[in-house]
Coordinates of C-alpha atoms and ligand atoms in Angstrom, one line a residue:
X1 CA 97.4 111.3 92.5
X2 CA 99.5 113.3 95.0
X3 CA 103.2 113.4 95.1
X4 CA 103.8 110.4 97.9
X5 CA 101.5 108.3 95.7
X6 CA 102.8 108.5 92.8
X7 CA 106.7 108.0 93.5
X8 CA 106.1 104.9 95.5
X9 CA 102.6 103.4 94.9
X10 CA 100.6 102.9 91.6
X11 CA 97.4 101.1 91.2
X12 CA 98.7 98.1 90.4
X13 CA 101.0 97.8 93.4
X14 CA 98.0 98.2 95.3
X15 CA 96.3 95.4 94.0
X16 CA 98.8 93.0 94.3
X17 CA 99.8 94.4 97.9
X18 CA 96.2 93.4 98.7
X19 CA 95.9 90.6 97.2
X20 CA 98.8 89.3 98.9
X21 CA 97.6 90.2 102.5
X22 CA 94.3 88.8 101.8
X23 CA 95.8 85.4 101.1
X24 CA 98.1 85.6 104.0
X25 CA 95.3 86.4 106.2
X26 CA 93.7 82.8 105.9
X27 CA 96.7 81.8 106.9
X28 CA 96.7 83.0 110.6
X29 CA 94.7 83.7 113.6
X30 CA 95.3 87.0 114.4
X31 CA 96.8 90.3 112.2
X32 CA 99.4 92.8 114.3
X33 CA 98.9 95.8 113.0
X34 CA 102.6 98.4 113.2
X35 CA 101.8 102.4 113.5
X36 CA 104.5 104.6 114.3
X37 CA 103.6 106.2 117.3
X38 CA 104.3 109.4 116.5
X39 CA 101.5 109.9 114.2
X40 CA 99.2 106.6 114.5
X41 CA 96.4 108.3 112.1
X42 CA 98.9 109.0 109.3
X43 CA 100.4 105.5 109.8
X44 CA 96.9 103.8 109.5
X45 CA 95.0 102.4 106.5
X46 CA 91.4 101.9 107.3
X47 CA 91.7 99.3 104.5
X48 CA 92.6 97.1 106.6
X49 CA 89.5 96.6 108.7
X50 CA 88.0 95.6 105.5
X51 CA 90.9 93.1 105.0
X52 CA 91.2 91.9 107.9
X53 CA 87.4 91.4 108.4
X54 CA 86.3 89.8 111.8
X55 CA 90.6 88.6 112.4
X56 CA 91.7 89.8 116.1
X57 CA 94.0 92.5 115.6
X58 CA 96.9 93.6 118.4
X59 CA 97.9 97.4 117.8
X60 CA 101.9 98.2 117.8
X61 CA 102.4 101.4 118.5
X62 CA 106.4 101.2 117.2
X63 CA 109.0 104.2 117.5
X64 CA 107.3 104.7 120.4
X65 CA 110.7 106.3 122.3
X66 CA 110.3 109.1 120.2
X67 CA 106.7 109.4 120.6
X68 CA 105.3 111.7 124.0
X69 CA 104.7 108.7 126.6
X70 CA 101.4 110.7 127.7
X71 CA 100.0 110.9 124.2
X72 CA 101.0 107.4 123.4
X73 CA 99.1 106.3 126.9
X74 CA 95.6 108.3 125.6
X75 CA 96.3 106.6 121.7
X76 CA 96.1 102.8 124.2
X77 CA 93.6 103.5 125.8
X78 CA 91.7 104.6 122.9
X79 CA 92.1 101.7 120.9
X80 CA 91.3 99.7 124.2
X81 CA 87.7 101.4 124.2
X82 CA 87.1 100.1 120.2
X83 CA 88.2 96.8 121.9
X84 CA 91.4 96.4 120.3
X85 CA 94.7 95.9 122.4
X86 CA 97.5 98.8 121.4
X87 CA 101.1 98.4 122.9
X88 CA 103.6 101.1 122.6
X89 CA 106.8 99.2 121.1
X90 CA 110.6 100.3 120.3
X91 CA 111.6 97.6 117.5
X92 CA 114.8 98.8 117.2
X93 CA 115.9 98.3 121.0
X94 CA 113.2 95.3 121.4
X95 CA 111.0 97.0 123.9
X96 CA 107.6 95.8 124.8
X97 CA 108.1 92.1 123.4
X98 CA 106.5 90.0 126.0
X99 CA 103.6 92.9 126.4
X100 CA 103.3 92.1 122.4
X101 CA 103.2 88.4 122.9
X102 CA 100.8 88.5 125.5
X103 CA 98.8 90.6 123.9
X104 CA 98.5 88.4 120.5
X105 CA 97.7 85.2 122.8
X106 CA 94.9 87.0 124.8
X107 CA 93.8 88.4 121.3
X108 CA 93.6 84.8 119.9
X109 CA 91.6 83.8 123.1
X110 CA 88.6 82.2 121.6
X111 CA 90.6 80.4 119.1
X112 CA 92.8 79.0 121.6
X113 CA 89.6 77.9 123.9
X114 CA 88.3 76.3 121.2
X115 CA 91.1 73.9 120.4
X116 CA 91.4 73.2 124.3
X117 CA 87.8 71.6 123.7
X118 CA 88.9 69.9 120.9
X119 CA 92.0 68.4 122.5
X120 CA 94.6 70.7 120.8
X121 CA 95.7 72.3 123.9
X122 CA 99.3 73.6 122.8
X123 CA 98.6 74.4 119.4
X124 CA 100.8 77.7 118.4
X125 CA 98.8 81.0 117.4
X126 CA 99.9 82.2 113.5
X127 CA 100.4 85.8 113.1
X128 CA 101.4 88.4 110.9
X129 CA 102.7 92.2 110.7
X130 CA 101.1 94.7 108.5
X131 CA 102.3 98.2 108.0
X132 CA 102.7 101.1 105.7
X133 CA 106.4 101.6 104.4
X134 CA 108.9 102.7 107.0
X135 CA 107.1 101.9 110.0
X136 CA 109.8 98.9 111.2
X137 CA 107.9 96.0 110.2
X138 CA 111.7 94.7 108.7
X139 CA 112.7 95.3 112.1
X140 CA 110.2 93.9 113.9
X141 CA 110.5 90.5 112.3
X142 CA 114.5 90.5 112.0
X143 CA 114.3 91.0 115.9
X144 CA 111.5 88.5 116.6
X145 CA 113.6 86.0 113.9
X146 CA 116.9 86.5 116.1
X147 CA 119.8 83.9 114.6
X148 CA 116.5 81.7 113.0
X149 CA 117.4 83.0 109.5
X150 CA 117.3 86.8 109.1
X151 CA 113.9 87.9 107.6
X152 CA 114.7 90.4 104.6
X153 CA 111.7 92.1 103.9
X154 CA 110.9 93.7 100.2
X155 CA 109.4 97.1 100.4
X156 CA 108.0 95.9 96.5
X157 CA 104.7 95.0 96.7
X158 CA 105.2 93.1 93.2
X159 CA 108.0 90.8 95.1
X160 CA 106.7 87.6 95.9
X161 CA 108.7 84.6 97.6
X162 CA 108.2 81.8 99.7
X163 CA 107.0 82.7 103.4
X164 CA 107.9 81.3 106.2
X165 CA 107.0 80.4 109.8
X166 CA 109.1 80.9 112.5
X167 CA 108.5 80.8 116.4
X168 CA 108.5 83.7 118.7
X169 CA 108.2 82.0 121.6
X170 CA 106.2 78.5 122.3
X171 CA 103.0 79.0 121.2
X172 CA 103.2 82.0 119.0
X173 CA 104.6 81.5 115.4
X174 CA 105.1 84.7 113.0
X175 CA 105.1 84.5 109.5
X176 CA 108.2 86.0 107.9
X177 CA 107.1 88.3 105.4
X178 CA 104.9 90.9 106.4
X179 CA 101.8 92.6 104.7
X180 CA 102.4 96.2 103.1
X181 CA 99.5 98.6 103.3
X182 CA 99.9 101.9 101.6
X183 CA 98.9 105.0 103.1
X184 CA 96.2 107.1 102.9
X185 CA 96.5 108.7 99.7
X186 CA 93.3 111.2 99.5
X187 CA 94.3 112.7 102.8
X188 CA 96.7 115.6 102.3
X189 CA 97.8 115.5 106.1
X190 CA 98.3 112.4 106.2
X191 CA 101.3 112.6 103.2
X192 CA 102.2 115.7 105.2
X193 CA 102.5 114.4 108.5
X194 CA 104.7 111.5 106.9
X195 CA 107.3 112.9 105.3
X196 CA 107.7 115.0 108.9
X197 CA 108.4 111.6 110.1
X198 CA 111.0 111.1 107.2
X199 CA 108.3 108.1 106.0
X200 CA 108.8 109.8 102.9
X201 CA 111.6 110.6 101.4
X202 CA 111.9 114.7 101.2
X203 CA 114.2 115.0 98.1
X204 CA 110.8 115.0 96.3
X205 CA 109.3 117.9 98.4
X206 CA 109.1 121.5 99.2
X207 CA 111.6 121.2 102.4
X208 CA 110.9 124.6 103.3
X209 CA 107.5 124.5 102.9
X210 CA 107.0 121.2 104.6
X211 CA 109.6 123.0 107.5
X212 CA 106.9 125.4 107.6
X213 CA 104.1 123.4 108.7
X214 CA 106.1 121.2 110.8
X215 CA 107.3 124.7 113.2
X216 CA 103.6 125.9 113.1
X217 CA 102.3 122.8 114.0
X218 CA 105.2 122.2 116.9
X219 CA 104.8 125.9 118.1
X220 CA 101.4 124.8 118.7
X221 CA 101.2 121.3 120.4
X222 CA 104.8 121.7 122.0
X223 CA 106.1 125.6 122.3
X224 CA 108.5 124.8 125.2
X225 CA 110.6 122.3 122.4
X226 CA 111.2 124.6 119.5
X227 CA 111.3 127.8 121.6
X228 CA 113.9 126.1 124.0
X229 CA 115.8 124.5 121.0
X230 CA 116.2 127.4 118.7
X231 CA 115.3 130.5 121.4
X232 CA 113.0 131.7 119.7
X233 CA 111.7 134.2 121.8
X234 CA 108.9 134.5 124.1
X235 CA 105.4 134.8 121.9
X236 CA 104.5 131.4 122.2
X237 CA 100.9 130.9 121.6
X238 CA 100.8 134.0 119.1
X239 CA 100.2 132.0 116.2
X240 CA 102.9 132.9 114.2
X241 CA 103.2 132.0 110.6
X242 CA 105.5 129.2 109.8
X243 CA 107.6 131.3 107.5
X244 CA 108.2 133.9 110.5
X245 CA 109.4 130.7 112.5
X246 CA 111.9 130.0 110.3
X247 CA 113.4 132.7 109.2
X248 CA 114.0 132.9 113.6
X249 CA 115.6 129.3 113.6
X250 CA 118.0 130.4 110.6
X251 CA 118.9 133.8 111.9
X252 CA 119.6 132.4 115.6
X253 CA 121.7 129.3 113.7
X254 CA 123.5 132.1 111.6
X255 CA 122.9 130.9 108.5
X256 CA 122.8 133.9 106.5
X257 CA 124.0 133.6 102.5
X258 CA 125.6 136.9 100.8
X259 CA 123.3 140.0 101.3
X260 CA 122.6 139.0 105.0
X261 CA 119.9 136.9 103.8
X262 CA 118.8 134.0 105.5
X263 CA 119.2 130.9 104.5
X264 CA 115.8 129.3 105.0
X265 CA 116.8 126.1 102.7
X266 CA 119.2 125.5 104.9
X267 CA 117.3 126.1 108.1
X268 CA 114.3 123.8 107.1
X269 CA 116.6 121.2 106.6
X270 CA 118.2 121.6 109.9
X271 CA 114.4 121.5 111.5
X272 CA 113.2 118.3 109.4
X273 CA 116.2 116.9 110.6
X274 CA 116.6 117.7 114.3
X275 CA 113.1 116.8 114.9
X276 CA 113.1 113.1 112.8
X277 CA 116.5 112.5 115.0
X278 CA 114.5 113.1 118.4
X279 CA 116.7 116.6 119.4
X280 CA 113.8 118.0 119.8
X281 CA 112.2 115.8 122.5
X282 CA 109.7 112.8 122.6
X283 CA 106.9 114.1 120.2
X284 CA 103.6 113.1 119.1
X285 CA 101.7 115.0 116.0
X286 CA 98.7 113.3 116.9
X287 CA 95.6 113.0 119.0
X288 CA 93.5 110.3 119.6
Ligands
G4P1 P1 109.7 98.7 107.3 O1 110.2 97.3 107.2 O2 108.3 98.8 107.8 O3 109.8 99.5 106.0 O4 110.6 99.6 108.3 P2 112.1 99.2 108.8 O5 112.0 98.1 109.8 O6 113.0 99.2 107.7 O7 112.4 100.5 109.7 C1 112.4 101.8 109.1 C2 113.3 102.7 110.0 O8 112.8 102.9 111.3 C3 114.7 102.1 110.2 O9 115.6 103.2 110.3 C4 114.6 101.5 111.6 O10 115.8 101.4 112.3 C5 113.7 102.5 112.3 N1 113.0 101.9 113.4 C6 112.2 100.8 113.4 N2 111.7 100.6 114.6 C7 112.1 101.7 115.4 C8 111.8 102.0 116.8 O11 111.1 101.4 117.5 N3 112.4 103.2 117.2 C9 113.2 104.0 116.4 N4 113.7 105.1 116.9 N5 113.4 103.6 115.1 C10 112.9 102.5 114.6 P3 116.6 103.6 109.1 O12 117.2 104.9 109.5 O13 115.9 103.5 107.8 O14 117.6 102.4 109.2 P4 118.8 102.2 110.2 O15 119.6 103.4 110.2 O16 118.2 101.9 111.5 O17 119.5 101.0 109.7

């Protein structure tokens, strides 16, 4: 069981998480799936597909103003070649919600063709959000739930209470509560690549280490960022270890403790925290 798993999922929240999607999803026509845009592998569970079976799912790729806009563009249009339609969102500023709700009423297309047939032209399309922790599905719903009684949204798997239905706009009803995936446990990047994000909380890591990785992996998708940021000097590209990078960002910040050491705590924290705050620039850890 790695570290992530074991402070914030066991077994048994998994089952019930599931168990509780699964009944949720015969309750609607299509699933909207939340990714943080930043690193929309790490943010996935392929359990879903499973789950979700043959339901149309809409792609949200949320946070997306911290995300690269290019990256994020190349992550749409891959989904959109799998036949699924992504949109980048910003829940917290409510950007990209009529792209959303188009994009859940074209996904619901055959359903809402065969109604018309049946002379239940105007019938509203059910959805629900899923998401790992911390990827704004509490924010997605509060904002799409405006005044219409504030949705608070248990990050407890084991919490059940009565949902709810409230309208988005005519024809497109949300159900209040939203599904909670976990993530991808087995996958050592992918609990990696969250707690860069801040998904996870970092009191329960190696901050240096996890630093580390972070400035080797930014050194090599975006040089110009942590060079420009920290002036680090010129060797982009020279593959530098991690610990090398550091040390650099905590000399250049002064933050030396008695001896003329440097304080590489200290520095790492500064990194994690620069880059989960955006000072870094709009950043994507991710390929499609
Ligand atoms: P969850 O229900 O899926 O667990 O996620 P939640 O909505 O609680 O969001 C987790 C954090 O992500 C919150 O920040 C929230 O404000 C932030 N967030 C959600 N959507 C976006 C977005 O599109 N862009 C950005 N930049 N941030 C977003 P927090 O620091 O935990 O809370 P708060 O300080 O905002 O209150």
């Amino acid at each position: 069981m790695s570290e992530v798993q074991s402070v914030q999922w066991y077994p048994g929240h998994m089952a019930s998480s599931r168990r509780k999607i699964v009944e949720d999803l015969k309750l609607v026509d299509v699933v909207v799936e939340l990714l943080d845009a930043r690193v929309p592998r790490s943010s996935a569970n392929p359990v879903l597909k499973q789950l979700a079976k043959a339901k149309p799912r809409v792609v949200l790729l949320n946070k997306s103003d911290m995300a690269d806009p290019n990256v994020t563009a190349r992550w749409i249009a891959a989904f959109e070649q799998q036949g699924v339609k992504a949109v980048a969102v910003d829940c917290r500023a409510g950007k990209g919600m009529p792209a959303f709700y188009a994009a859940v009423r074209a996904a619901a297309g055959e359903k809402i063709a065969g109604w018309e047939e049946k002379g239940m032209a105007g019938r509203a399309v059910r959805a629900m959000v899923v998401g790992i922790p911390n990827v704004g599905k509490s924010s997605l719903i509060n904002r799409l739930a405006g005044g219409r009684g504030k949705a608070k949204v248990q990050d407890k798997p084991g919490v059940t209470r009565q949902n709810q239905w409230f309208t988005v706009e005519k024809g497109l009803e949300l159900l209040d509560t939203p599904g909670i995936l976990w993530p991808k446990f087995d996958d050592p990047i992918v609990g990696e690549h969250l707690a860069f994000t801040g998904a996870v909380r970092d009191e329960i890591l190696d901050r240096e280490g996890l630093a580390c990785r972070l400035l080797e992996l930014l050194d090599e998708l975006y040089p110009q960022c942590i060079r420009e940021r920290y002036k680090l000097g010129a060797d982009a590209g020279a593959d530098l270890p991690g610990y090398e990078l550091l040390e650099r960002v905590g000399r250049r910040r002064g933050m030396l403790i008695s001896g003329g050491e440097i304080d590489t705590e200290r520095a790492a924290v500064t990194v994690l925290d620069e880059y989960r705050g955006g000072l870094l620039g709009r950043i994507t850890l991710e390929r499609p």
